Coordinates of C-alpha atoms (C1' of nucleotides) in Angstrom, one line a residue:
Chain P
M1 CA 69.4 127.9 138.3
F2 CA 72.8 127.2 136.8
T3 CA 75.3 129.7 135.5
A4 CA 76.2 128.6 132.0
S5 CA 80.0 128.9 132.4
E6 CA 80.6 126.3 135.1
H7 CA 78.0 123.7 134.1
P8 CA 79.3 120.4 132.5
L9 CA 77.0 121.0 129.5
S10 CA 78.2 124.5 128.9
P11 CA 80.5 123.5 126.0
L12 CA 77.4 122.4 124.2
L13 CA 75.8 125.7 124.7
K14 CA 78.8 127.4 123.2
K15 CA 78.5 125.3 120.1
L16 CA 74.8 125.4 119.6
G17 CA 74.6 129.1 120.3
S18 CA 77.4 129.9 117.9
L19 CA 75.1 130.9 115.1
T20 CA 71.6 131.7 116.4
R21 CA 71.8 133.2 119.9
L22 CA 70.0 131.0 122.4
S23 CA 67.5 132.7 124.8
D24 CA 68.0 132.3 128.5
R25 CA 65.0 130.1 128.7
D26 CA 66.5 127.8 126.0
E27 CA 69.9 127.7 127.8
Q28 CA 68.3 126.8 131.0
A29 CA 66.2 124.1 129.4
I30 CA 69.4 122.6 127.9
L31 CA 71.3 122.8 131.1
H32 CA 68.6 120.9 132.9
L33 CA 68.9 117.9 130.6
P34 CA 69.7 114.8 132.6
A35 CA 73.3 113.9 131.9
S36 CA 75.5 111.3 133.5
P37 CA 79.2 111.2 133.1
R38 CA 81.3 108.3 132.0
V39 CA 85.0 107.7 131.3
F40 CA 86.2 105.6 128.4
A41 CA 89.7 104.3 128.1
A42 CA 91.7 105.0 124.9
G43 CA 90.8 102.4 122.4
Q44 CA 87.3 101.7 123.8
D45 CA 84.2 102.2 121.6
L46 CA 81.5 104.5 122.9
V47 CA 79.0 103.0 120.3
G48 CA 79.4 100.3 117.8
E49 CA 78.0 99.5 114.4
G50 CA 74.7 97.7 114.7
D51 CA 73.9 99.2 118.1
R52 CA 70.5 100.8 118.7
P53 CA 71.4 103.6 121.1
T54 CA 68.9 105.1 123.5
R55 CA 71.1 108.0 124.4
C56 CA 73.6 110.5 123.0
W57 CA 77.2 111.2 124.2
L58 CA 78.5 114.7 124.7
I59 CA 82.2 114.8 124.7
V60 CA 83.6 116.7 127.7
E61 CA 87.3 115.8 127.3
G62 CA 89.4 113.8 124.9
W63 CA 89.2 112.9 121.2
V64 CA 86.7 110.5 119.5
Q65 CA 87.1 108.9 116.1
R66 CA 84.2 107.9 113.8
Y67 CA 85.2 104.9 111.7
K68 CA 84.1 102.0 109.6
V69 CA 85.8 98.6 109.3
L70 CA 85.8 97.2 105.7
D71 CA 87.1 94.1 104.0
E72 CA 90.3 92.5 105.2
G73 CA 90.6 94.7 108.2
K74 CA 90.8 97.9 106.2
R75 CA 89.6 100.9 108.2
Q76 CA 88.3 104.3 107.3
I77 CA 87.9 107.2 109.7
S78 CA 85.3 109.7 108.7
A79 CA 85.6 112.2 111.5
F80 CA 87.5 113.3 114.6
H81 CA 85.5 114.8 117.4
V82 CA 86.5 116.9 120.4
A83 CA 85.1 118.5 123.5
G84 CA 81.7 120.0 122.9
D85 CA 80.7 117.6 120.1
M86 CA 77.8 115.2 120.2
P87 CA 79.0 112.7 117.7
D88 CA 76.0 110.4 117.8
L89 CA 73.3 113.0 117.9
Q90 CA 72.1 111.4 114.6
G91 CA 71.0 108.4 116.7
L92 CA 68.1 110.5 117.7
H93 CA 66.5 109.8 114.3
L94 CA 68.5 106.9 112.8
S95 CA 67.7 103.8 114.9
V96 CA 70.7 101.7 113.9
M97 CA 74.4 102.7 114.1
D98 CA 76.1 102.3 110.7
H99 CA 79.6 102.9 112.0
N100 CA 81.6 103.0 115.2
L101 CA 82.6 105.8 117.6
G102 CA 85.8 105.0 119.4
A103 CA 87.9 106.8 122.0
L104 CA 91.3 107.9 120.6
T105 CA 92.4 109.1 124.0
R106 CA 90.9 108.7 127.4
V107 CA 87.5 110.3 127.0
T108 CA 85.1 111.8 129.5
A109 CA 81.6 112.0 128.1
L110 CA 78.1 112.8 129.3
S111 CA 75.2 110.6 128.4
V112 CA 71.9 112.3 127.6
P113 CA 68.8 110.0 127.1
H114 CA 67.1 110.3 123.7
E115 CA 63.9 110.4 125.7
A116 CA 64.8 113.7 127.3
L117 CA 66.1 115.2 124.2
R118 CA 63.0 114.3 122.2
E119 CA 60.8 115.7 124.9
L120 CA 62.8 118.9 125.0
L121 CA 62.6 119.4 121.2
L122 CA 58.9 118.9 121.2
R123 CA 58.4 121.3 124.1
I124 CA 60.6 124.0 122.7
P125 CA 60.4 123.6 118.9
E126 CA 62.9 126.5 118.3
L127 CA 65.6 124.2 119.7
N128 CA 65.4 121.8 116.8
A129 CA 67.3 124.3 114.6
P130 CA 70.5 124.5 116.6
F131 CA 70.7 120.7 117.2
W132 CA 69.8 119.9 113.6
R133 CA 72.3 122.4 112.4
D134 CA 75.0 120.7 114.3
T135 CA 74.4 117.5 112.4
L136 CA 74.4 119.4 109.1
V137 CA 77.8 120.8 109.8
D138 CA 79.1 117.3 110.4
A139 CA 77.6 116.4 107.0
A140 CA 79.3 119.3 105.4
I141 CA 82.6 118.0 106.8
F142 CA 81.9 114.5 105.4
R143 CA 81.4 116.1 102.0
E144 CA 84.7 117.9 102.2
W145 CA 86.4 114.6 103.2
V146 CA 85.0 112.9 100.2
A147 CA 86.7 115.6 98.1
N148 CA 89.9 115.4 100.2
V149 CA 90.2 111.7 99.9
G150 CA 88.9 111.5 96.4
R151 CA 90.9 114.2 94.6
R152 CA 93.7 115.7 96.6
P153 CA 97.3 114.3 96.6
A154 CA 98.7 113.0 99.8
Y155 CA 100.7 116.2 100.7
Q156 CA 97.7 118.4 100.2
R157 CA 95.4 115.9 101.8
L158 CA 97.3 115.9 105.1
A159 CA 97.8 119.6 105.1
H160 CA 94.0 120.0 104.6
L161 CA 93.2 117.7 107.5
F162 CA 95.5 119.7 109.8
C163 CA 93.9 123.0 108.8
E164 CA 90.5 121.5 109.7
L165 CA 91.5 120.0 113.0
Y166 CA 93.2 123.2 114.1
L167 CA 90.3 125.4 113.2
K168 CA 87.8 123.1 114.8
Q169 CA 89.7 123.4 118.0
V170 CA 90.1 127.1 117.8
A171 CA 86.4 127.4 117.5
V172 CA 85.8 125.8 120.9
G173 CA 88.8 127.4 122.7
L174 CA 91.1 124.3 122.7
A175 CA 93.7 125.9 120.4
R176 CA 95.4 129.2 119.6
D177 CA 98.6 130.7 118.4
G178 CA 99.1 128.0 115.8
R179 CA 99.3 125.2 118.4
C180 CA 96.8 122.5 119.3
P181 CA 96.5 119.0 120.6
M182 CA 96.8 116.3 117.9
P183 CA 96.5 113.0 119.8
V184 CA 96.6 110.7 116.7
T185 CA 99.1 108.2 115.4
Q186 CA 100.3 108.0 111.9
V187 CA 98.1 104.9 111.4
D188 CA 95.1 107.1 112.4
L189 CA 96.1 109.7 109.9
A190 CA 96.4 107.1 107.3
D191 CA 93.0 105.7 108.0
A192 CA 91.5 109.2 107.9
T193 CA 93.1 110.2 104.6
G194 CA 92.9 106.9 102.8
L195 CA 96.6 106.5 102.7
T196 CA 99.2 104.0 104.1
S197 CA 100.9 104.7 107.3
V198 CA 104.3 104.4 105.5
H199 CA 103.2 107.0 103.0
V200 CA 101.9 109.2 105.8
N201 CA 105.2 109.0 107.5
R202 CA 107.0 110.2 104.3
T203 CA 104.6 112.9 103.5
L204 CA 104.7 114.2 107.1
R205 CA 108.4 114.5 106.7
E206 CA 108.0 116.6 103.6
L207 CA 105.5 118.9 105.4
R208 CA 108.0 119.3 108.2
R209 CA 110.9 119.8 105.8
D210 CA 108.8 122.6 104.1
G211 CA 108.2 124.2 107.5
L212 CA 104.5 123.8 107.3
I213 CA 104.0 121.8 110.5
E214 CA 105.8 120.5 113.6
L215 CA 104.3 117.4 115.1
R216 CA 105.6 115.8 118.3
G217 CA 104.3 114.7 121.6
K218 CA 100.8 114.5 120.3
R219 CA 100.8 118.2 119.6
L220 CA 100.7 120.1 116.3
E221 CA 102.4 123.4 115.7
I222 CA 101.7 125.5 112.7
P223 CA 104.6 128.0 112.2
D224 CA 103.0 129.8 109.3
W225 CA 99.2 129.4 109.0
P226 CA 98.7 131.2 105.7
R227 CA 101.3 129.0 104.1
L228 CA 99.7 125.9 105.4
V229 CA 96.3 127.1 104.2
A230 CA 97.8 127.8 100.8
A231 CA 99.5 124.5 100.5
A232 CA 96.2 122.7 101.3
S233 CA 94.1 125.1 99.3
F234 CA 92.0 125.2 102.4
N235 CA 88.7 127.1 102.4
P236 CA 87.0 127.0 105.8
A237 CA 83.6 127.8 104.4
Y238 CA 82.5 124.2 104.8
L239 CA 83.0 124.4 108.6
H240 CA 80.2 126.9 108.8
L241 CA 81.8 128.7 111.7
A242 CA 80.5 132.1 112.8
S243 CA 82.3 134.6 110.6
R244 CA 83.3 136.5 113.7
P245 CA 85.0 134.4 116.4
T246 CA 82.8 133.7 119.4
A247 CA 83.7 135.6 122.5
Chain F
M1 CA 41.9 118.6 100.4
F2 CA 44.4 116.8 98.2
T3 CA 44.7 113.0 97.7
A4 CA 48.2 112.2 98.4
S5 CA 48.9 110.1 95.3
E6 CA 48.3 112.6 92.6
H7 CA 49.9 115.7 94.2
P8 CA 53.3 116.9 92.9
L9 CA 54.6 116.8 96.5
S10 CA 53.6 113.2 97.0
P11 CA 57.0 111.6 96.3
L12 CA 58.2 113.7 99.3
L13 CA 55.5 112.1 101.5
K14 CA 56.5 108.7 100.5
K15 CA 60.1 109.4 101.5
L16 CA 59.4 111.2 104.7
G17 CA 56.8 108.6 105.8
S18 CA 59.0 105.7 105.1
L19 CA 60.0 105.3 108.7
T20 CA 57.6 107.0 111.0
R21 CA 54.1 107.0 109.6
L22 CA 52.8 110.5 109.0
S23 CA 49.4 111.4 110.4
D24 CA 46.7 112.7 108.0
R25 CA 47.0 116.1 109.5
D26 CA 50.8 116.1 108.9
E27 CA 50.4 114.9 105.3
Q28 CA 47.9 117.6 104.5
A29 CA 50.1 120.2 106.1
I30 CA 53.0 119.2 103.9
L31 CA 50.8 119.0 100.8
H32 CA 49.7 122.6 101.4
L33 CA 53.2 123.9 101.3
P34 CA 53.6 126.5 98.6
A35 CA 55.6 125.0 95.8
S36 CA 56.4 126.4 92.3
P37 CA 57.7 124.2 89.6
R38 CA 60.8 124.9 87.5
V39 CA 62.6 123.1 84.7
F40 CA 66.4 123.0 84.5
A41 CA 68.3 122.0 81.4
A42 CA 71.0 119.4 81.8
G43 CA 74.2 121.0 82.9
Q44 CA 72.5 123.9 84.7
D45 CA 73.1 124.5 88.4
L46 CA 70.1 124.6 90.7
V47 CA 72.3 126.2 93.4
G48 CA 75.9 127.2 93.5
E49 CA 78.7 127.4 96.0
G50 CA 78.5 130.7 97.9
D51 CA 74.7 131.2 97.3
R52 CA 72.5 132.0 100.3
P53 CA 69.3 130.2 99.2
T54 CA 65.9 131.2 100.5
R55 CA 64.1 128.1 99.3
C56 CA 64.6 124.4 98.9
W57 CA 64.2 122.3 95.7
L58 CA 62.3 119.1 95.7
I59 CA 63.2 117.0 92.7
V60 CA 60.2 115.8 90.7
E61 CA 62.0 114.3 87.8
G62 CA 65.6 113.8 86.6
W63 CA 68.9 113.5 88.3
V64 CA 70.9 116.0 90.3
Q65 CA 74.6 115.8 91.2
R66 CA 76.2 117.4 94.3
Y67 CA 79.7 118.4 93.6
K68 CA 82.7 120.6 94.5
V69 CA 85.3 122.1 92.2
L70 CA 88.9 122.0 93.5
D71 CA 92.3 123.1 92.3
E72 CA 93.1 122.9 88.6
G73 CA 89.5 122.0 87.6
K74 CA 89.4 118.8 89.6
R75 CA 85.9 117.9 90.5
Q76 CA 84.4 115.7 93.2
I77 CA 80.8 114.5 93.2
S78 CA 79.6 113.7 96.6
A79 CA 76.0 112.5 95.8
F80 CA 73.5 111.8 93.2
H81 CA 69.9 112.7 93.8
V82 CA 66.7 111.5 92.2
A83 CA 62.9 112.2 92.3
G84 CA 61.6 112.7 95.8
D85 CA 64.9 114.0 97.2
M86 CA 65.3 117.5 98.6
P87 CA 69.0 117.9 98.1
D88 CA 69.4 121.3 99.6
L89 CA 67.2 120.9 102.6
Q90 CA 70.3 121.6 104.7
G91 CA 70.0 125.2 103.4
L92 CA 67.3 125.6 106.0
H93 CA 69.9 125.8 108.7
L94 CA 73.2 126.5 106.9
S95 CA 73.1 129.9 105.4
V96 CA 75.8 129.6 102.8
M97 CA 76.1 126.8 100.2
D98 CA 79.5 125.1 100.4
H99 CA 79.1 123.2 97.2
N100 CA 77.0 123.0 94.0
L101 CA 73.9 121.2 92.9
G102 CA 73.7 120.6 89.2
A103 CA 71.3 119.0 86.8
L104 CA 72.7 115.9 85.2
T105 CA 69.6 115.5 83.0
R106 CA 66.8 117.8 82.3
V107 CA 65.3 118.3 85.8
T108 CA 61.9 119.3 87.0
A109 CA 61.9 120.6 90.5
L110 CA 59.5 122.3 93.0
S111 CA 60.7 125.3 94.9
V112 CA 59.6 125.5 98.5
P113 CA 60.3 128.8 100.4
H114 CA 62.4 128.3 103.6
E115 CA 59.9 130.7 105.2
A116 CA 57.0 128.3 104.7
L117 CA 59.1 125.3 105.8
R118 CA 60.3 127.0 109.0
E119 CA 56.7 128.1 109.8
L120 CA 55.5 124.5 109.3
L121 CA 58.2 123.0 111.5
L122 CA 57.4 125.4 114.4
R123 CA 53.7 124.9 114.0
I124 CA 53.9 121.1 114.0
P125 CA 57.1 120.2 115.9
E126 CA 56.6 116.5 115.2
L127 CA 57.5 117.2 111.6
N128 CA 61.1 118.1 112.4
A129 CA 61.9 114.5 112.9
P130 CA 61.2 113.2 109.4
F131 CA 62.8 116.2 107.6
W132 CA 65.9 116.1 109.9
R133 CA 66.1 112.4 109.4
D134 CA 66.3 112.8 105.7
T135 CA 69.4 115.0 106.0
L136 CA 70.9 112.4 108.4
V137 CA 70.5 109.7 105.8
D138 CA 72.3 111.9 103.3
A139 CA 75.1 112.3 105.9
A140 CA 75.3 108.5 106.3
I141 CA 75.7 108.2 102.6
F142 CA 78.6 110.7 102.6
R143 CA 80.3 108.6 105.3
E144 CA 80.0 105.6 103.2
W145 CA 81.4 107.5 100.2
V146 CA 84.4 108.5 102.3
A147 CA 85.1 104.8 102.9
N148 CA 84.4 103.9 99.3
V149 CA 86.7 106.5 97.9
G150 CA 89.3 106.1 100.6
R151 CA 89.7 102.4 100.9
R152 CA 88.1 100.4 98.1
P153 CA 89.9 99.5 94.9
A154 CA 88.3 100.8 91.6
Y155 CA 86.5 97.6 90.7
Q156 CA 84.7 97.3 94.1
R157 CA 84.2 101.1 94.2
L158 CA 82.2 101.2 91.1
A159 CA 80.3 98.1 92.0
H160 CA 79.4 99.6 95.3
L161 CA 78.2 102.8 93.7
F162 CA 75.9 100.8 91.4
C163 CA 74.5 98.9 94.3
E164 CA 73.7 102.1 96.1
L165 CA 72.1 103.9 93.1
Y166 CA 70.0 100.9 92.2
L167 CA 68.7 100.5 95.8
K168 CA 68.0 104.2 96.1
Q169 CA 65.8 104.1 93.1
V170 CA 64.1 100.9 94.1
A171 CA 63.1 102.6 97.3
V172 CA 61.2 105.3 95.5
G173 CA 59.7 103.1 92.8
L174 CA 62.0 104.1 90.0
A175 CA 63.7 100.7 89.6
R176 CA 62.9 97.0 89.7
D177 CA 63.9 93.7 88.3
G178 CA 67.6 94.6 88.3
R179 CA 67.1 97.5 85.9
C180 CA 67.2 101.2 86.5
P181 CA 68.1 104.6 84.9
M182 CA 71.7 105.5 85.1
P183 CA 72.0 108.8 83.2
V184 CA 75.7 109.5 84.0
T185 CA 78.8 109.7 81.8
Q186 CA 82.0 107.9 82.6
V187 CA 83.4 111.3 83.5
D188 CA 80.7 111.6 86.1
L189 CA 81.4 108.2 87.4
A190 CA 85.1 109.1 87.6
D191 CA 84.3 112.3 89.6
A192 CA 82.1 110.4 92.0
T193 CA 84.6 107.7 92.7
G194 CA 87.8 109.7 92.7
L195 CA 89.1 107.9 89.6
T196 CA 90.1 108.9 86.1
S197 CA 87.5 108.5 83.3
V198 CA 90.0 106.3 81.5
H199 CA 90.3 104.0 84.4
V200 CA 86.6 104.0 84.9
N201 CA 86.2 102.9 81.3
R202 CA 88.6 100.0 81.8
T203 CA 87.1 99.0 85.1
L204 CA 83.6 99.1 83.6
R205 CA 84.8 96.7 81.0
E206 CA 85.9 94.3 83.6
L207 CA 82.6 94.5 85.4
R208 CA 80.8 93.8 82.2
R209 CA 83.2 90.9 81.3
D210 CA 82.4 89.4 84.7
G211 CA 78.7 89.6 84.0
L212 CA 78.1 92.0 86.9
I213 CA 76.6 94.8 85.0
E214 CA 75.3 95.9 81.6
L215 CA 75.4 99.6 81.0
R216 CA 74.1 101.2 77.8
G217 CA 71.7 103.8 76.7
K218 CA 71.9 105.5 80.1
R219 CA 70.4 102.5 81.7
L220 CA 71.9 100.0 84.1
E221 CA 71.1 96.3 84.2
I222 CA 72.2 94.0 87.0
P223 CA 71.9 90.4 85.8
D224 CA 72.8 88.9 89.2
W225 CA 72.2 91.1 92.2
P226 CA 73.7 88.9 94.8
R227 CA 76.9 88.6 92.9
L228 CA 77.2 92.3 92.4
V229 CA 76.5 92.8 96.2
A230 CA 79.2 90.3 97.0
A231 CA 81.7 91.9 94.6
A232 CA 81.1 95.3 96.2
S233 CA 80.9 93.9 99.7
F234 CA 77.9 96.1 99.8
N235 CA 75.9 96.4 103.1
P236 CA 72.8 98.5 102.6
A237 CA 72.5 99.4 106.3
Y238 CA 73.8 102.9 105.8
L239 CA 70.9 103.7 103.5
H240 CA 68.6 103.4 106.5
L241 CA 65.8 102.1 104.3
A242 CA 62.7 100.6 105.9
S243 CA 63.6 97.0 106.5
R244 CA 60.3 96.0 104.8
P245 CA 59.8 97.7 101.4
T246 CA 57.2 100.5 101.4
A247 CA 53.9 99.6 99.7
Chain Z
dC1 C1' 112.7 97.7 133.0
dG2 C1' 110.9 95.2 129.7
dA3 C1' 106.8 94.8 126.5
dT4 C1' 104.2 96.7 123.2
dA5 C1' 102.9 100.5 120.3
dT6 C1' 104.5 103.8 117.3
dG7 C1' 107.7 105.8 114.0
dT8 C1' 111.4 105.5 110.3
dT9 C1' 113.8 103.7 106.4
dG10 C1' 115.0 101.0 102.1
dA11 C1' 113.9 98.1 98.1
dC12 C1' 110.6 97.0 95.2
dA13 C1' 105.7 96.4 93.1
dT14 C1' 101.5 98.1 91.1
dA15 C1' 97.0 100.3 90.7
dG16 C1' 95.7 103.9 88.7
dA17 C1' 97.2 108.4 86.2
dT18 C1' 98.5 110.8 82.0
dC19 C1' 98.9 111.7 77.2
dA20 C1' 97.3 111.2 72.8
dA21 C1' 94.5 109.5 69.2
dA22 C1' 90.7 107.4 67.1
dG23 C1' 86.1 105.6 67.2
dT24 C1' 81.1 106.1 68.1
dA25 C1' 77.0 108.2 69.7
dT26 C1' 73.9 112.1 70.1
dG27 C1' 71.7 116.1 69.1
dT28 C1' 70.8 120.5 66.5
dG29 C1' 69.9 123.3 62.7
dG30 C1' 69.0 123.5 58.0
Chain B
dC1 C1' 66.0 113.4 57.5
dC2 C1' 70.7 114.5 56.6
dA3 C1' 75.1 116.5 58.0
dC4 C1' 77.9 118.2 60.9
dA5 C1' 79.5 119.5 65.6
dT6 C1' 80.0 118.2 69.9
dA7 C1' 80.0 115.0 73.6
dC8 C1' 81.2 110.6 75.0
dT9 C1' 83.7 106.1 74.8
dT10 C1' 87.5 103.2 73.7
dT11 C1' 92.3 101.9 73.2
dG12 C1' 97.5 101.9 73.5
dA13 C1' 101.8 103.4 75.4
dT14 C1' 104.0 105.1 79.2
dC15 C1' 104.7 107.1 83.8
dT16 C1' 104.2 107.9 88.8
dA17 C1' 102.1 108.3 93.3
dT18 C1' 101.3 105.4 96.5
dG19 C1' 101.3 100.6 98.2
dT20 C1' 103.8 96.4 100.1
dC21 C1' 107.1 94.0 102.7
dA22 C1' 110.4 93.8 106.0
dA23 C1' 113.6 95.3 109.3
dC24 C1' 115.0 98.3 112.7
dA25 C1' 114.7 102.3 116.0
dT26 C1' 112.5 104.8 119.3
dA27 C1' 108.9 106.0 122.3
dT28 C1' 105.5 105.0 126.0
dC29 C1' 103.6 102.9 129.7
dG30 C1' 102.4 99.6 133.2

DNA sequence: CGATATGTTGACATAGATCAAAGTATGTGG
DNA sequence: CCACATACTTTGATCTATGTCAACATATCG
């Protein structure tokens, strides 16, 4: 019998249990999933477009980007994932990958066989809800990104992205006090916001000039959260976080 | 005992069964879901941001748009839905709506209580997969829209949207021979592509001029599908349709 | 310590936005 | 079935946010 806090799968529990409390039996069942660790170097893909994966990755450490490559080398990032996320959980029910998952930093991840997950979900049907829900939150974030990229000007667009990434990290205990890791390049920010890296550079300067962000050494600092939120017209509802922060 | 073909829930079966074949027992269980019909006038919302729905809608006829309203009346559409879709299935596990679902045309829909769906999914755990999968395909489409809006120029962007909407309708038997309903205004197209209605108008003219589309009377005609696909660099993989068309 | 990736800056180009007005459908009530 | 109101489409003139190209500066890392 594992104690939840020290187990490598424990970040997953924290996330899944954030809305509906998991029973002890459920927690134990999840902790007993077979999982083998692997390290990816920055720049490596965990899964690529066209693959037919037979397992899911649970991120234990590092950042993962979800991206598509289009015509003439254009690239669009559609999500950033951090520790506790299972970015390819969808592979459980969609047989072919329609995009790539790449390591932005060095990444440690646990691989969980689809087999084992499927068996677990049939054996304990109540567990479908929290896993399914996790993919629904990802979808909600995609919707917000469509709006962000489609309708917000560059300044607001970047501010909005920073709000999201900060809150996502707060939710899993990776950030607090207006500071968090932000291991992305300006090219990555451009590919996430549908802008050019040159324009990102200039817009970042304006955000700094206005005292909304500090960004150096792969860390983000937000001196005045309410002002950043206002500048982005950020409404966190789409993240579907527990209204009350998790212990 | 119902025969699947004549039942009002039968479009749902067609969709859910498109990948994994449903057993007779499963089909019957779905057909016995309680469902009450309702008609929405064009322009009405089926569900609004902030709502806490207690049921899902299954579209029987008409088109539904999924949209968010941002600053200064800006609007972003993130999906179009047609007969057979359950656009708010996510409500089953996300308690608060983070966007709106509105009727683009007059819409007939069936309301299915969450209660009944939850009970069904616990009783027949195998049914989680097809319903869950449906929400995953929606998510895959959102990802493609992020790329469409973020990185493709207007001409390609609109061409891409038309490819998607045509194929989606072919998949449920609403379109064939390069013709399909397209009951959207140029303002709607603008809000779906992150463009201006004026620019949509001009780009539409170019698409027409190049013989890629005809668009009148709320119907779309595609004279040369391969050429449209090429112009859009459209790859249908993200729709996760059965490779072989469903009977 | 040098190579390579990332960030910064300037000059210039353009896709797409904005504003404004005039056509053309479409639908409703009489 | 007409007439009028409203919604939608089209067009022109002009503007601007963002892109492109190119050079240089500064990190970062093996």
